[in-house]
Amino acid sequence: MKNKILYILMMTLLMASCSSLSDNLDVTGQDGAIVLHFQTPDVAVKGTVEDNECESYMSHLDVLIYEWNGSSHEPFHHERIQVSATPSGKVSLHKTKDDFIQGREYKFFVIANSMLEETKFKKDGSIISYADFLKLDQTDKLIHLSGVDHDIMNPHYPQMFLMDGVAYMGEHEPVQPGRVVVNHPASPDDDVLLKVTLRRAAAKILITIIPGDKVTFTPELMAQSQGYLIRNMPNRTTLAAEGGYPVNDGGARPYWESTTISQSPYFKIVKVKDENGLDCDGMQLTAYCYSHEWLKDYVFERGTSVVMMLPLKYKESPEAEEVVYLNNYYQFSVTKNLKIKRNTVYDLRINLNAPGAEDITTPEEVREIKYFTAPWEVV
């Protein structure tokens, strides 16, 4: 009798293709074993975003399986799998194919890098209900600084990203993956392959400031900058995309707040091309946040925006005297509309050619921004 093996291929972040699963597959030898095969991706977005190792790092997976009884999803199985020390990318689940009722549909949720304790997936000794699982959320107050090296003063920068996906069968991912039959009556002895595409819960923000012919940035001036802050930054998210936005209890539990102004390695001078195609010093900021959709049309008041202190030299005309503006503040809205999506890159290009405001509480609102948006994925 042929071994009944359920392979689950972890295709994280839309990996383009997979090699033959029969090659070097390390199966436990247990009849009907469920083998979890995952891959860690390279990271690139249209050639503009550098790979940050933490963006694709995976520490552990939470696999939650719900059984469809014809009218609702009933809790079936949960386990946490450590994968950071698994270079082969292959681990085994505790359930075997024979544990699944023949012909019955099941929904497989896979959550990567959740910071929640395993007990959060249980209630009264059993797996939490489908509805309660979709409400599970995670807070990362310093999500914008993910990947920054720890230091003694602040050892709590996130070092990996929450990801989620739903397993599916077949060559191509459905528009909305749902339930699958893993123990099919027509092929009880056949191997089964499930795939899941993992996507990050966070969004990535990349802001590039290009000086005009009247403005000059210098490393010496930027060393005097207090940095930047993010207004109305979403810092709490549901584990599963299907869960939507976190519960905020009518505003009593908002999942966004403004950060304090500070410097970080993600705020730096970079070489850019000016309007004449010549190299010059520009500014760049990389940040991260969770998703949200603001319902009121007040972009700078209600939406997520970045306030930067950008010291610069300003020369009104070739004959004019150059003036230094040290306390110089600008505000940039992260999106053109009021929606930030999961696993999306927001790439902002801004040309500055005039001083900003002197007061951080009333920064100059910059509206002339070129926005580029793309899925945060391998291309």
Coordinates of C-alpha atoms in Angstrom, one line a residue:
M1 CA 0.0 0.0 0.0
K2 CA 1.4 3.4 -1.0
N3 CA 2.3 5.7 2.0
K4 CA -0.4 8.4 2.5
I5 CA 1.7 11.5 2.9
L6 CA 0.3 15.0 3.1
Y7 CA 2.9 17.5 1.9
I8 CA 2.4 21.2 2.7
L9 CA 4.6 23.4 0.7
M10 CA 5.2 26.8 2.4
M11 CA 5.6 29.2 -0.5
T12 CA 6.2 32.4 1.4
L13 CA 5.6 35.8 -0.2
L14 CA 4.5 34.5 -3.6
M15 CA 7.5 32.4 -4.5
A16 CA 7.4 32.1 -8.2
S17 CA 7.8 28.3 -8.5
C18 CA 8.8 25.2 -6.5
S19 CA 11.1 22.3 -7.2
S20 CA 10.0 18.7 -7.2
L21 CA 8.9 17.8 -3.8
S22 CA 10.1 14.3 -4.2
D23 CA 13.7 15.5 -4.3
N24 CA 15.4 15.0 -1.0
L25 CA 12.1 15.0 0.9
D26 CA 12.9 14.0 4.5
V27 CA 9.7 12.1 5.5
T28 CA 9.5 10.6 9.0
G29 CA 8.7 7.1 7.7
Q30 CA 5.4 7.2 9.6
D31 CA 2.5 6.0 7.4
G32 CA 0.3 8.9 6.6
A33 CA 2.7 11.5 7.9
I34 CA 2.0 15.2 7.3
V35 CA 5.2 16.9 6.2
L36 CA 5.4 20.7 6.2
H37 CA 7.8 21.9 3.6
F38 CA 8.5 25.6 3.6
Q39 CA 10.8 28.0 1.8
T40 CA 12.2 31.4 2.9
P41 CA 12.1 33.9 0.0
D42 CA 14.5 36.5 -1.3
V43 CA 13.0 40.0 -1.0
A44 CA 12.7 42.5 -3.8
V45 CA 10.2 45.1 -4.9
K46 CA 10.6 46.2 -8.5
G47 CA 14.3 46.6 -8.0
T48 CA 14.0 49.6 -5.7
V49 CA 13.9 48.1 -2.2
E50 CA 16.9 46.6 -0.6
D51 CA 16.6 43.2 1.0
N52 CA 16.4 43.4 4.7
E53 CA 17.1 40.1 6.3
C54 CA 14.5 40.4 9.0
E55 CA 11.8 40.9 6.3
S56 CA 11.9 37.3 5.3
Y57 CA 13.1 35.7 8.5
M58 CA 10.9 32.9 9.9
S59 CA 11.1 31.7 13.5
H60 CA 8.0 29.5 14.0
L61 CA 4.7 28.6 12.5
D62 CA 1.3 28.2 14.2
V63 CA -0.9 25.8 12.2
L64 CA -4.6 26.0 13.0
I65 CA -7.0 23.5 11.3
Y66 CA -10.8 23.9 11.4
E67 CA -13.2 21.2 10.3
W68 CA -16.3 22.2 8.2
N69 CA -19.4 20.4 9.5
G70 CA -21.7 21.7 6.7
S71 CA -22.7 24.9 8.5
S72 CA -19.7 26.1 10.5
H73 CA -16.0 25.7 11.2
E74 CA -15.2 23.6 14.2
P75 CA -11.8 23.6 16.0
F76 CA -9.8 20.5 14.9
H77 CA -6.0 21.0 15.6
H78 CA -3.3 23.5 16.5
E79 CA 0.4 23.2 16.9
R80 CA 3.4 25.4 17.0
I81 CA 6.4 24.4 14.9
Q82 CA 9.9 25.9 15.4
V83 CA 11.4 26.4 11.9
S84 CA 14.4 28.7 12.4
A85 CA 16.6 25.8 13.2
T86 CA 15.4 23.7 10.3
P87 CA 17.7 24.5 7.3
S88 CA 16.1 21.6 5.3
G89 CA 12.8 23.4 5.3
K90 CA 10.9 20.2 6.2
V91 CA 9.1 19.5 9.5
S92 CA 6.3 17.0 10.4
L93 CA 2.9 17.8 11.8
H94 CA 1.5 15.7 14.6
K95 CA -1.7 14.8 12.6
T96 CA -1.6 12.1 9.9
K97 CA -3.9 11.8 6.9
D98 CA -6.0 9.2 8.6
D99 CA -6.9 11.6 11.4
F100 CA -9.0 13.5 8.8
I101 CA -12.5 12.2 8.1
Q102 CA -12.7 10.9 4.5
G103 CA -14.4 13.4 2.2
R104 CA -14.6 16.1 4.9
E105 CA -13.4 19.7 4.2
Y106 CA -10.9 21.4 6.4
K107 CA -9.4 24.9 6.5
F108 CA -5.7 25.3 7.2
F109 CA -4.5 28.6 8.6
V110 CA -0.7 29.1 8.9
I111 CA 0.6 32.0 11.0
A112 CA 4.3 32.8 11.0
N113 CA 6.3 34.6 13.7
S114 CA 3.3 35.4 16.0
M115 CA 4.5 36.9 19.3
L116 CA 1.5 35.5 21.1
E117 CA 1.9 32.7 23.6
E118 CA 0.6 29.3 22.5
T119 CA -2.0 29.5 25.3
K120 CA -3.7 32.3 23.3
F121 CA -4.8 29.7 20.7
K122 CA -6.5 27.7 23.4
K123 CA -9.6 28.3 25.5
D124 CA -10.7 26.0 28.4
G125 CA -8.2 23.4 27.2
S126 CA -9.5 23.3 23.6
I127 CA -8.6 25.2 20.5
I128 CA -10.3 28.6 20.3
S129 CA -13.3 28.9 18.0
Y130 CA -13.1 30.1 14.4
A131 CA -14.6 33.4 15.3
D132 CA -12.3 34.0 18.3
F133 CA -9.3 33.1 16.2
L134 CA -10.2 35.7 13.6
K135 CA -10.3 38.3 16.4
L136 CA -6.8 37.4 17.7
D137 CA -4.5 40.4 17.3
Q138 CA -0.9 41.4 18.1
T139 CA 0.5 44.8 19.1
D140 CA 4.0 46.0 18.1
K141 CA 4.5 49.5 19.5
L142 CA 7.8 49.8 17.6
I143 CA 6.7 48.1 14.4
H144 CA 8.2 51.1 12.4
L145 CA 11.7 50.1 13.7
S146 CA 11.5 46.4 12.8
G147 CA 14.9 45.0 12.1
V148 CA 16.9 47.7 13.9
D149 CA 19.6 46.2 16.0
H150 CA 18.8 45.9 19.7
D151 CA 20.6 48.1 22.2
I152 CA 20.7 48.4 25.9
M153 CA 18.4 51.4 26.0
N154 CA 15.7 49.7 23.9
P155 CA 15.9 45.9 23.5
H156 CA 12.4 45.5 22.1
Y157 CA 12.7 46.3 18.4
P158 CA 10.8 43.6 16.4
Q159 CA 13.2 41.3 14.6
M160 CA 10.8 39.5 12.3
F161 CA 7.4 40.1 10.6
L162 CA 4.1 38.5 11.3
M163 CA 2.8 36.6 8.2
D164 CA -0.3 34.5 7.5
G165 CA -1.8 32.4 4.7
V166 CA -4.5 29.8 4.0
A167 CA -3.6 26.4 2.4
Y168 CA -4.8 25.4 -1.0
M169 CA -4.5 22.6 -3.5
G170 CA -3.5 22.7 -7.1
E171 CA -1.0 24.5 -9.2
H172 CA -2.3 28.1 -8.7
E173 CA -3.5 29.9 -5.6
P174 CA -7.2 30.7 -5.7
V175 CA -8.2 34.3 -5.4
Q176 CA -9.5 33.4 -2.0
P177 CA -8.1 30.1 -0.6
G178 CA -10.7 28.2 1.4
R179 CA -11.4 24.7 2.5
V180 CA -9.7 21.5 1.2
V181 CA -10.3 17.8 1.3
V182 CA -7.1 16.1 2.4
N183 CA -8.5 12.6 2.7
H184 CA -10.3 12.2 -0.6
P185 CA -12.5 9.1 -1.1
A186 CA -11.4 8.8 -4.8
S187 CA -7.7 8.6 -3.8
P188 CA -7.3 7.4 -0.3
D189 CA -3.8 6.1 -0.9
D190 CA -2.5 9.0 -2.9
D191 CA 0.0 11.5 -1.6
V192 CA -1.6 15.0 -1.0
L193 CA 0.1 18.3 -1.7
L194 CA -1.1 21.5 0.0
K195 CA 0.5 24.9 -0.6
V196 CA 0.2 28.1 1.2
T197 CA 1.4 31.6 0.3
L198 CA 2.4 33.6 3.3
R199 CA 2.1 37.4 3.3
R200 CA 3.2 39.9 5.8
A201 CA 0.7 41.7 8.0
A202 CA 2.7 44.9 7.9
A203 CA 3.2 47.4 5.1
K204 CA 6.5 49.0 4.2
I205 CA 7.0 52.7 3.7
L206 CA 9.9 54.1 1.6
I207 CA 10.3 57.9 1.4
T208 CA 12.9 59.5 -0.8
I209 CA 13.6 63.3 -0.6
I210 CA 15.2 64.8 -3.7
P211 CA 16.5 68.4 -3.3
G212 CA 15.7 71.0 -5.9
D213 CA 18.2 73.6 -7.2
K214 CA 17.6 75.9 -4.3
V215 CA 18.1 73.3 -1.5
T216 CA 21.1 71.4 -0.2
F217 CA 21.3 68.6 2.3
T218 CA 24.6 67.9 4.1
P219 CA 25.7 65.2 6.5
E220 CA 26.9 67.9 8.9
L221 CA 23.4 69.5 9.1
M222 CA 21.6 66.1 9.2
A223 CA 23.7 65.1 12.2
Q224 CA 21.8 67.9 14.0
S225 CA 18.3 66.6 13.1
Q226 CA 16.1 65.1 15.8
G227 CA 14.8 62.7 13.2
Y228 CA 11.2 61.9 12.5
L229 CA 7.9 60.8 13.9
I230 CA 4.9 58.9 12.5
R231 CA 1.5 60.3 13.2
N232 CA -1.5 57.9 13.6
M233 CA 0.7 54.8 13.1
P234 CA -1.3 51.5 13.1
N235 CA 0.6 49.3 15.6
R236 CA -1.9 46.5 16.2
T237 CA -3.2 43.9 13.7
T238 CA -5.2 40.7 13.5
L239 CA -3.1 37.6 12.9
A240 CA -5.1 36.5 9.9
A241 CA -6.0 38.8 7.0
E242 CA -9.5 37.3 7.0
G243 CA -10.0 38.8 10.5
G244 CA -10.0 42.4 9.0
Y245 CA -9.0 45.2 11.3
P246 CA -8.6 44.8 15.0
V247 CA -11.5 45.5 17.3
N248 CA -11.3 49.0 18.7
D249 CA -14.4 49.0 20.9
G250 CA -15.8 52.2 19.4
G251 CA -12.6 54.1 19.8
A252 CA -11.9 52.9 23.4
R253 CA -9.1 50.7 22.1
P254 CA -7.5 52.5 19.2
Y255 CA -4.9 50.5 17.4
W256 CA -2.9 53.5 16.2
E257 CA -0.9 56.2 17.9
S258 CA 1.8 58.7 17.1
T259 CA 5.5 57.9 17.8
T260 CA 8.0 60.2 19.5
I261 CA 10.5 62.0 17.4
S262 CA 13.7 60.1 17.2
Q263 CA 16.6 59.2 14.9
S264 CA 17.2 55.7 13.5
P265 CA 19.5 53.9 11.1
Y266 CA 16.5 53.9 8.6
F267 CA 16.7 57.8 8.3
K268 CA 19.8 58.6 6.3
I269 CA 21.4 60.6 3.5
V270 CA 21.6 58.7 0.2
K271 CA 22.8 59.5 -3.3
V272 CA 20.0 60.5 -5.6
K273 CA 19.6 62.1 -9.1
D274 CA 18.6 65.7 -9.2
E275 CA 16.4 67.3 -11.9
N276 CA 19.4 67.5 -14.2
G277 CA 20.4 63.8 -13.7
L278 CA 23.4 64.7 -11.5
D279 CA 24.3 62.9 -8.3
C280 CA 23.5 64.8 -5.1
D281 CA 22.7 64.1 -1.4
G282 CA 19.1 63.3 -0.8
M283 CA 17.3 61.9 2.2
Q284 CA 15.6 58.5 2.6
L285 CA 13.4 56.9 5.3
T286 CA 12.3 53.3 5.6
A287 CA 9.5 52.5 8.1
Y288 CA 6.9 49.8 8.7
C289 CA 3.3 49.9 10.1
Y290 CA 0.2 47.8 10.1
S291 CA -2.9 48.2 8.0
H292 CA -5.8 50.5 8.4
E293 CA -8.5 52.4 6.5
W294 CA -9.4 55.9 7.8
L295 CA -13.0 56.8 7.3
K296 CA -12.8 60.6 7.4
D297 CA -11.3 62.5 4.6
Y298 CA -8.7 64.5 6.6
V299 CA -5.5 63.1 5.3
F300 CA -3.1 65.0 7.5
E301 CA -5.3 65.0 10.6
R302 CA -6.7 61.5 10.4
G303 CA -4.4 59.5 8.1
T304 CA -1.0 58.1 8.7
S305 CA 1.7 60.6 8.0
V306 CA 5.4 61.2 8.6
V307 CA 6.9 64.4 10.1
M308 CA 10.6 64.9 9.4
M309 CA 13.1 67.4 10.7
L310 CA 15.2 68.2 7.7
P311 CA 17.9 70.8 8.3
L312 CA 19.0 72.3 5.0
K313 CA 20.7 75.1 3.2
Y314 CA 18.5 77.3 1.0
K315 CA 19.5 79.7 -1.7
E316 CA 16.7 81.7 -3.3
S317 CA 18.7 82.6 -6.4
P318 CA 22.3 82.2 -7.7
E319 CA 23.0 85.7 -6.4
A320 CA 21.4 85.4 -3.0
E321 CA 23.1 84.5 0.2
E322 CA 22.8 80.9 1.4
V323 CA 20.7 80.5 4.5
V324 CA 20.7 77.6 6.9
Y325 CA 17.4 76.3 8.2
L326 CA 18.0 74.1 11.2
N327 CA 14.5 73.7 12.8
N328 CA 12.8 72.8 9.5
Y329 CA 9.8 70.4 9.6
Y330 CA 7.7 68.8 6.8
Q331 CA 4.7 66.4 6.9
F332 CA 4.1 63.7 4.2
S333 CA 1.0 61.6 4.0
V334 CA 1.9 57.9 3.5
T335 CA -0.9 57.2 1.0
K336 CA -2.9 59.2 -1.6
N337 CA -6.1 57.9 -0.1
L338 CA -6.7 56.9 3.5
K339 CA -6.0 53.2 3.2
I340 CA -2.9 51.2 4.1
K341 CA -2.9 47.5 3.0
R342 CA -1.1 44.5 4.4
N343 CA 2.0 43.3 2.6
T344 CA 2.2 46.4 0.4
V345 CA 5.1 48.8 -0.3
Y346 CA 4.3 52.5 -0.4
D347 CA 7.1 54.2 -2.3
L348 CA 7.0 58.0 -2.0
R349 CA 9.3 60.3 -4.2
I350 CA 9.3 64.0 -3.1
N351 CA 11.1 67.0 -4.6
L352 CA 11.8 69.7 -2.0
N353 CA 12.8 73.2 -3.1
A354 CA 11.7 75.4 -0.2
P355 CA 12.1 75.6 3.6
G356 CA 9.5 74.0 5.8
A357 CA 7.9 75.2 9.1
E358 CA 9.9 76.1 12.2
D359 CA 7.5 74.4 14.6
I360 CA 7.1 70.6 14.8
T361 CA 3.5 70.9 15.9
T362 CA 2.6 72.8 12.6
P363 CA 4.8 71.2 10.0
E364 CA 4.7 72.2 6.3
E365 CA 2.2 69.9 4.7
V366 CA 3.7 68.6 1.4
R367 CA 1.1 67.6 -1.1
E368 CA 3.2 67.3 -4.3
I369 CA 4.2 63.7 -3.9
K370 CA 4.7 60.9 -6.5
Y371 CA 3.2 57.7 -5.1
F372 CA 4.2 54.2 -6.2
T373 CA 2.4 51.2 -4.7
A374 CA 3.2 47.6 -5.2
P375 CA 2.7 44.2 -3.5
W376 CA 5.6 43.5 -1.1
E377 CA 6.7 40.4 -2.9
V378 CA 9.4 38.7 -5.1
V379 CA 9.2 39.9 -8.7

